[in-house]
XYZ file of C-alpha atoms in Angstrom:
468
model
C -20.190 -12.465 2.241
C -16.965 -11.467 -0.464
C -15.861 -14.801 0.854
C -18.828 -15.810 -0.355
C -18.349 -15.131 -4.164
C -16.797 -17.831 -6.656
C -15.743 -14.965 -9.852
C -16.878 -11.286 -10.339
C -15.263 -9.094 -13.612
C -13.540 -6.135 -12.683
C -11.561 -3.370 -14.879
C -7.735 -2.358 -14.036
C -7.839 0.672 -12.340
C -6.080 3.928 -14.012
C -4.355 6.837 -11.376
C -2.605 9.432 -12.893
C -0.001 11.058 -10.726
C 1.932 13.943 -11.536
C 5.491 15.148 -9.866
C 6.624 18.640 -9.315
C 8.727 19.238 -12.567
C 12.675 18.985 -11.642
C 13.668 22.159 -13.231
C 10.470 23.946 -11.797
C 8.688 25.518 -14.666
C 4.654 25.289 -14.477
C 3.641 21.308 -14.438
C -0.014 22.653 -16.324
C 1.787 24.463 -19.390
C 2.351 20.509 -20.307
C -0.594 18.771 -18.051
C -3.417 20.227 -16.390
C -5.702 17.621 -13.355
C -9.091 19.290 -13.405
C -9.994 19.526 -10.326
C -13.542 19.537 -11.526
C -14.115 16.643 -13.180
C -12.568 13.822 -11.484
C -10.016 12.121 -13.918
C -9.717 14.626 -15.988
C -6.508 15.015 -18.097
C -5.644 17.439 -20.071
C -1.639 16.843 -21.821
C 0.060 20.032 -24.384
C 2.225 18.338 -26.574
C 3.999 19.998 -29.710
C 3.241 19.077 -33.060
C 6.053 16.884 -35.126
C 7.159 20.378 -36.413
C 8.157 21.894 -33.196
C 5.807 24.661 -33.807
C 1.707 24.251 -33.155
C 0.091 22.948 -29.654
C -1.410 19.330 -29.788
C -4.574 19.189 -26.529
C -5.215 16.195 -25.808
C -7.556 14.889 -22.999
C -7.861 11.522 -20.966
C -10.082 10.179 -18.700
C -9.368 8.126 -15.923
C -11.110 6.913 -12.393
C -8.459 9.527 -11.172
C -6.174 11.850 -10.981
C -3.939 13.476 -8.602
C -1.590 16.804 -9.868
C 1.494 17.952 -8.021
C 0.145 19.424 -5.045
C -1.142 15.578 -3.863
C 0.569 14.070 -0.571
C 1.841 10.573 -0.672
C -1.425 9.950 1.783
C -3.617 10.546 -0.947
C -2.402 8.079 -3.194
C -2.208 5.681 -0.974
C -6.138 6.176 -0.189
C -6.995 5.950 -3.798
C -4.888 3.539 -5.448
C -3.559 0.829 -2.967
C -6.157 0.658 -0.036
C -9.158 -1.325 -1.445
C -6.703 -3.545 -3.253
C -5.337 -4.249 -0.003
C -9.021 -4.831 1.234
C -9.421 -7.118 -1.456
C -6.842 -9.525 -0.091
C -7.695 -9.184 3.395
C -10.948 -11.214 1.899
C -9.395 -13.573 -0.236
C -8.586 -12.372 -3.687
C -5.335 -11.655 -5.632
C -4.555 -7.921 -6.161
C -1.365 -6.171 -7.932
C -0.719 -2.700 -8.113
C 2.544 -1.349 -10.874
C 3.772 1.626 -10.806
C 4.091 2.838 -14.651
C 6.156 6.003 -16.641
C 9.954 7.123 -17.181
C 12.650 7.152 -15.857
C 12.837 10.282 -13.052
C 9.148 10.517 -13.485
C 8.625 9.747 -9.573
C 8.157 5.974 -9.864
C 9.882 4.182 -6.643
C 9.106 7.345 -4.603
C 5.000 6.508 -5.242
C 5.748 3.212 -4.485
C 8.350 2.955 -1.801
C 8.984 6.520 -0.771
C 11.534 8.170 2.754
C 10.289 9.386 5.986
C 6.854 10.531 7.971
C 4.660 11.915 6.040
C 6.618 11.003 2.844
C 6.067 6.591 3.303
C 5.232 5.382 -0.103
C 2.996 2.919 -0.900
C 4.713 -0.064 0.363
C 5.218 1.087 4.231
C 1.931 2.638 4.604
C 0.086 -0.709 2.620
C 2.087 -2.904 5.450
C 0.618 -0.787 8.137
C -3.158 -0.652 6.850
C -2.887 -4.371 6.529
C -1.437 -5.278 9.510
C -4.052 -2.607 11.366
C -6.499 -3.993 9.430
C -5.957 -8.154 10.546
C -6.454 -7.045 14.410
C -9.162 -5.042 14.149
C -10.488 -8.692 12.343
C -8.244 -10.667 15.246
C -11.176 -12.008 16.837
C -13.063 -13.535 14.207
C -10.230 -14.504 12.074
C -6.790 -15.600 12.665
C -4.030 -14.729 10.319
C -1.039 -15.481 8.724
C 1.701 -13.718 6.453
C 4.040 -13.915 4.358
C 6.424 -11.068 2.619
C 8.679 -11.787 -0.560
C 11.264 -9.212 -2.015
C 12.436 -9.693 -5.667
C 13.767 -7.687 -8.757
C 14.368 -8.625 -12.083
C 18.210 -7.368 -13.758
C 19.426 -7.925 -16.613
C 16.479 -10.435 -17.585
C 18.053 -12.584 -14.115
C 15.627 -12.991 -11.428
C 16.851 -11.892 -7.603
C 15.681 -12.706 -4.997
C 15.653 -9.432 -2.475
C 14.457 -11.633 0.580
C 17.454 -13.483 1.448
C 20.159 -12.476 3.702
C 23.062 -11.640 2.990
C 26.220 -11.016 4.139
C 27.179 -8.740 1.409
C 25.411 -5.685 2.103
C 26.921 -2.936 4.449
C 23.776 -1.524 6.695
C 24.872 1.431 7.058
C 24.423 2.115 2.961
C 20.803 2.102 3.580
C 20.372 4.991 5.585
C 17.945 7.701 4.395
C 19.354 10.111 2.663
C 23.551 8.992 2.956
C 25.394 9.837 0.131
C 24.160 10.915 -2.773
C 21.320 9.578 -2.625
C 18.021 11.479 -3.861
C 16.037 8.001 -2.127
C 15.543 7.144 1.200
C 16.429 3.652 1.882
C 18.544 3.009 -1.809
C 22.352 2.097 -1.606
C 24.231 5.130 -3.151
C 26.467 2.547 -5.432
C 26.888 -0.754 -6.803
C 29.748 -2.779 -8.002
C 29.965 -3.401 -11.631
C 28.226 -6.631 -12.706
C 31.063 -8.310 -12.575
C 32.589 -7.662 -9.195
C 29.057 -8.146 -7.831
C 28.850 -11.716 -9.466
C 32.348 -12.618 -7.790
C 31.157 -11.468 -4.521
C 27.672 -14.054 -4.424
C 25.290 -10.443 -4.967
C 25.071 -10.812 -8.494
C 21.770 -11.889 -10.346
C 20.847 -15.697 -8.738
C 18.687 -15.945 -12.153
C 15.863 -18.161 -9.900
C 13.882 -20.393 -12.453
C 10.037 -19.460 -13.156
C 7.733 -22.171 -12.681
C 4.276 -22.709 -13.671
C 2.093 -25.507 -10.481
C -0.587 -27.793 -11.702
C -3.014 -25.721 -11.248
C -1.595 -23.410 -14.211
C -0.571 -21.099 -11.716
C 3.386 -19.182 -12.119
C 5.759 -18.480 -9.182
C 9.086 -18.445 -8.683
C 11.037 -21.668 -7.500
C 13.128 -21.332 -4.508
C 11.904 -17.512 -3.398
C 12.336 -16.659 0.148
C 9.069 -16.131 1.115
C 9.457 -15.080 5.207
C 6.473 -15.279 8.213
C 6.183 -11.573 9.306
C 3.481 -11.046 12.499
C 4.493 -6.712 12.386
C 5.015 -4.514 10.122
C 8.222 -3.388 10.748
C 8.962 -6.564 10.831
C 7.804 -6.231 7.024
C 9.949 -3.387 6.651
C 13.113 -4.693 8.236
C 12.946 -7.241 5.200
C 12.103 -4.177 2.198
C 15.278 -2.231 4.165
C 17.771 -4.728 3.802
C 16.519 -5.781 0.031
C 16.095 -2.247 -0.912
C 20.721 -1.972 -0.063
C 20.577 -4.966 -2.333
C 18.574 -3.449 -5.635
C 20.840 -2.342 -8.384
C 20.557 1.128 -9.072
C 22.702 4.221 -10.303
C 22.429 7.923 -11.227
C 22.524 8.089 -14.916
C 21.956 12.034 -16.541
C 18.257 11.953 -16.193
C 18.253 10.555 -13.124
C 20.241 11.156 -9.763
C 19.366 7.784 -8.593
C 17.650 5.493 -11.128
C 16.019 1.754 -10.966
C 18.080 -0.407 -13.109
C 15.651 -3.654 -11.512
C 11.931 -4.210 -12.193
C 10.719 -4.860 -8.530
C 8.118 -6.848 -6.711
C 7.069 -6.396 -3.093
C 4.730 -9.841 -2.841
C 2.710 -9.985 0.657
C 0.947 -13.343 1.205
C -2.118 -13.810 3.976
C -4.286 -16.913 4.741
C -6.983 -15.705 6.611
C -9.064 -19.209 8.784
C -12.588 -18.852 10.190
C -13.457 -20.898 12.682
C -15.774 -23.355 10.535
C -15.207 -22.324 7.491
C -12.828 -22.807 5.091
C -9.429 -20.856 5.233
C -8.871 -18.564 2.250
C -5.515 -16.890 1.440
C -4.926 -13.211 -0.883
C -1.630 -12.311 -2.271
C -0.725 -8.399 -3.031
C 1.970 -7.453 -5.902
C 3.239 -4.200 -4.877
C 4.685 -3.495 -8.697
C 7.855 -0.713 -8.878
C 8.935 -1.051 -12.583
C 12.178 0.868 -14.194
C 11.277 4.019 -15.842
C 12.073 3.692 -20.082
C 14.376 5.650 -21.251
C 16.513 6.394 -23.696
C 20.387 6.424 -23.920
C 20.961 9.122 -25.943
C 19.094 11.532 -23.075
C 20.459 9.103 -20.093
C 23.555 8.794 -20.937
C 23.771 5.226 -20.974
C 25.847 3.674 -23.783
C 28.327 6.992 -24.282
C 31.732 7.056 -22.154
C 31.586 10.925 -22.229
C 28.550 11.485 -20.480
C 29.819 11.603 -16.750
C 27.739 8.581 -16.237
C 29.785 5.977 -14.776
C 30.060 1.764 -16.406
C 28.389 3.414 -19.823
C 27.961 0.226 -21.274
C 26.836 -1.577 -18.414
C 24.407 0.862 -17.698
C 23.130 0.715 -21.561
C 23.017 -3.039 -21.348
C 20.243 -2.514 -18.622
C 18.430 0.520 -20.746
C 17.808 -1.783 -23.324
C 17.189 -4.756 -21.040
C 14.147 -2.686 -19.443
C 12.731 -0.866 -22.302
C 12.406 -4.434 -23.847
C 10.771 -5.820 -21.456
C 8.521 -2.636 -21.224
C 7.816 -2.913 -24.355
C 6.596 -6.617 -24.166
C 4.845 -5.408 -21.339
C 2.992 -2.488 -23.842
C 2.271 -5.724 -26.212
C 0.656 -7.449 -23.779
C -1.938 -4.407 -22.471
C -2.728 -4.038 -26.245
C -3.803 -7.955 -27.099
C -5.481 -7.951 -23.739
C -7.602 -4.716 -24.114
C -9.370 -6.144 -27.587
C -11.041 -8.214 -25.457
C -11.247 -10.763 -28.019
C -9.905 -14.699 -26.086
C -6.907 -13.441 -28.461
C -2.712 -15.073 -28.049
C -1.245 -12.929 -25.315
C 2.202 -13.909 -24.562
C 2.992 -13.280 -22.151
C 5.835 -15.814 -22.047
C 7.745 -12.890 -23.768
C 9.663 -11.704 -20.894
C 10.006 -12.660 -17.766
C 8.124 -9.093 -16.344
C 4.774 -10.502 -18.317
C 5.290 -14.186 -17.515
C 5.600 -13.082 -13.344
C 2.327 -10.168 -13.815
C 0.436 -12.121 -15.867
C -2.325 -13.464 -12.757
C -2.114 -9.645 -11.868
C -2.661 -8.004 -15.716
C -5.583 -10.630 -17.382
C -6.065 -13.663 -15.023
C -7.865 -13.787 -11.246
C -6.543 -10.228 -9.772
C -8.073 -7.000 -8.907
C -5.188 -4.624 -10.660
C -4.204 -1.210 -10.200
C -1.831 1.325 -12.283
C -0.505 4.293 -11.072
C 0.544 6.297 -13.907
C 3.439 8.741 -13.391
C 3.970 11.518 -14.727
C 7.570 14.081 -14.888
C 4.951 17.710 -15.948
C 7.296 19.628 -18.300
C 8.200 20.283 -22.233
C 11.029 18.251 -22.591
C 9.471 14.951 -21.712
C 6.283 15.538 -23.747
C 6.479 13.210 -25.760
C 7.438 10.058 -23.019
C 4.608 11.371 -20.774
C 2.259 11.277 -23.685
C 3.222 7.605 -24.198
C 2.571 6.670 -20.346
C -0.990 8.270 -20.631
C -1.754 6.268 -23.715
C -0.577 2.592 -22.112
C -2.584 4.191 -19.055
C -5.455 4.343 -21.096
C -5.267 1.194 -22.913
C -5.066 -0.561 -19.387
C -8.136 0.467 -17.891
C -9.845 -1.519 -20.823
C -8.419 -4.394 -19.260
C -10.537 -7.123 -18.039
C -9.597 -9.439 -14.774
C -11.689 -12.345 -12.801
C -11.498 -12.276 -9.621
C -11.890 -15.207 -7.289
C -12.065 -15.785 -3.802
C -8.827 -18.158 -2.677
C -9.825 -20.920 -0.903
C -6.352 -23.429 -0.062
C -6.770 -26.761 0.449
C -8.631 -28.793 2.951
C -9.484 -32.175 4.288
C -11.761 -34.005 2.771
C -14.637 -32.769 5.708
C -13.828 -29.543 5.105
C -14.293 -30.007 1.184
C -17.732 -32.526 1.377
C -19.174 -28.887 3.436
C -18.416 -26.816 0.392
C -19.436 -29.674 -1.541
C -23.074 -29.759 -0.309
C -23.175 -26.189 -0.116
C -22.899 -25.852 -3.716
C -24.883 -28.368 -4.035
C -28.053 -26.338 -2.410
C -27.822 -23.731 -4.740
C -27.576 -25.307 -7.734
C -31.123 -26.505 -6.678
C -32.168 -23.380 -5.261
C -31.044 -21.973 -8.569
C -33.020 -24.457 -10.418
C -36.109 -24.397 -8.348
C -36.050 -20.750 -9.562
C -35.314 -21.343 -12.670
C -38.386 -23.323 -12.925
C -40.909 -21.299 -11.275
C -40.238 -18.426 -13.223
C -40.330 -21.031 -16.752
C -44.132 -21.403 -15.254
C -45.219 -18.298 -14.966
C -43.289 -17.460 -18.348
C -45.326 -20.017 -20.548
C -48.244 -18.943 -18.892
C -48.114 -15.432 -20.173
C -47.239 -16.935 -23.076
C -50.385 -18.308 -24.047
C -52.117 -15.372 -22.743
C -50.901 -13.493 -25.289
C -51.514 -16.097 -27.656
C -54.961 -15.664 -27.092
C -55.556 -19.149 -24.361
C -56.832 -19.868 -21.475
C -54.129 -19.751 -18.375
C -54.328 -23.317 -16.595
C -53.542 -21.463 -12.995
C -53.839 -17.871 -11.333
C -53.468 -15.236 -13.286
C -50.788 -12.376 -11.988
C -48.393 -9.572 -14.009
C -45.537 -10.597 -11.374
C -43.814 -13.478 -11.218
C -43.910 -15.889 -7.810
C -41.936 -14.258 -5.066
C -41.307 -11.481 -7.075
C -41.321 -7.976 -6.000
C -44.386 -5.364 -7.463
C -41.220 -3.216 -8.653
C -39.273 -5.401 -10.589
C -39.579 -5.322 -14.186
C -41.041 -8.013 -16.013
C -40.377 -7.390 -19.488
C -38.364 -9.841 -20.677
C -36.726 -13.202 -18.926
C -33.452 -12.660 -18.207
C -34.254 -8.913 -16.787
C -37.402 -10.739 -14.925
C -34.444 -12.752 -13.484
C -32.120 -10.542 -12.838
C -34.150 -8.367 -10.451
C -36.695 -11.239 -8.889
C -35.655 -12.779 -5.965
C -32.373 -14.105 -6.157
C -32.313 -15.593 -3.064
C -30.508 -19.055 -4.200
C -27.988 -16.927 -6.969
C -25.557 -14.717 -3.620
C -23.158 -17.399 -4.302
C -22.433 -17.597 -8.146
């Protein structure tokens, strides 16, 4: 049924997740998640003069406290997105929040039960394809890119410059399994061939955005996808700052593309974007730019932070424009991040946001900013539709024939409805109806409302309207 839909409106779903405070403080002093009212969040922040505590309430689709497991987050935020992709829709999930709020842990996670959204989505995707394999033939592809220093780098492209030992979970000082423990300077990386590649963003004839020359790896198992991700994470730019032991210095986008072929029907394709956004940060708190802070390559860290903050600011501007819903100008082209996420933010994708919060007093202002951003996101509407692959002339003829039959059925239904209401109108004006009288339109169920033509059409026999 889903694969026959042409389009439908959808709202960006928002889930808030609080991480355990790093200082061991009580998270309820800053953020309270109401278990009796799903999605209700109470935020406590000091006033501008540091005196009175101000409480603000937000209502989201769901909210998870510090005790929530990785499985809980996946079930509530990402699992529905995978289902959409299997039905031929595009879907996106992105994690947003300040640096150190737990975004990368949520998205990639660690080993065992601490696995994040990406590995769990991969496992669920392949298990679901296996269950449907008797009815459909599936193909799957994965790509992995990062935006570092405003340049696009292909993380799925094989590189001889990566030491596999760097990627062992728990190696060195890394508190984030699956990431390297150290990074070369920008100059050294560029010299060795592992530096920013700066791939180019293009637009096809249909107006769809893509990255030219980005590697798309065909995969047939979850293990193969995890190998691609493992190699890519070893190349991702991370570095220690005063606020985060393993701070992501880039945005990353993992894309899983699925092609589903059903005998006798046109093939459909769905794309799932899983986005780990670098966290916004204040240079004074993170130590970036301060040579005496103890943060290595402080000037480079400052450059990274400025570009990250700029791209997130533009993301906020884009969401603000979309939340108005007036069809006005949206500045997607102002940053590479928003350009790449254009379809996910305001196009034909089912989209979801995980807003990551660090519920401690020192981070109250940043937490409030994250909640306000999430609150705007939940008002953004998208128009998901099934993505049909280009087919041969015979397949296209079948689709056209089907659509023409649906259109003819709708015309017949409208004609019947129109005749019925013309008769009703004549009766209300005191004229003798020309045909048999009835209190219901032809074919309508007795319980169907008939207060207006629109209401009757919406609730009456919609036989031919299922295909939209």
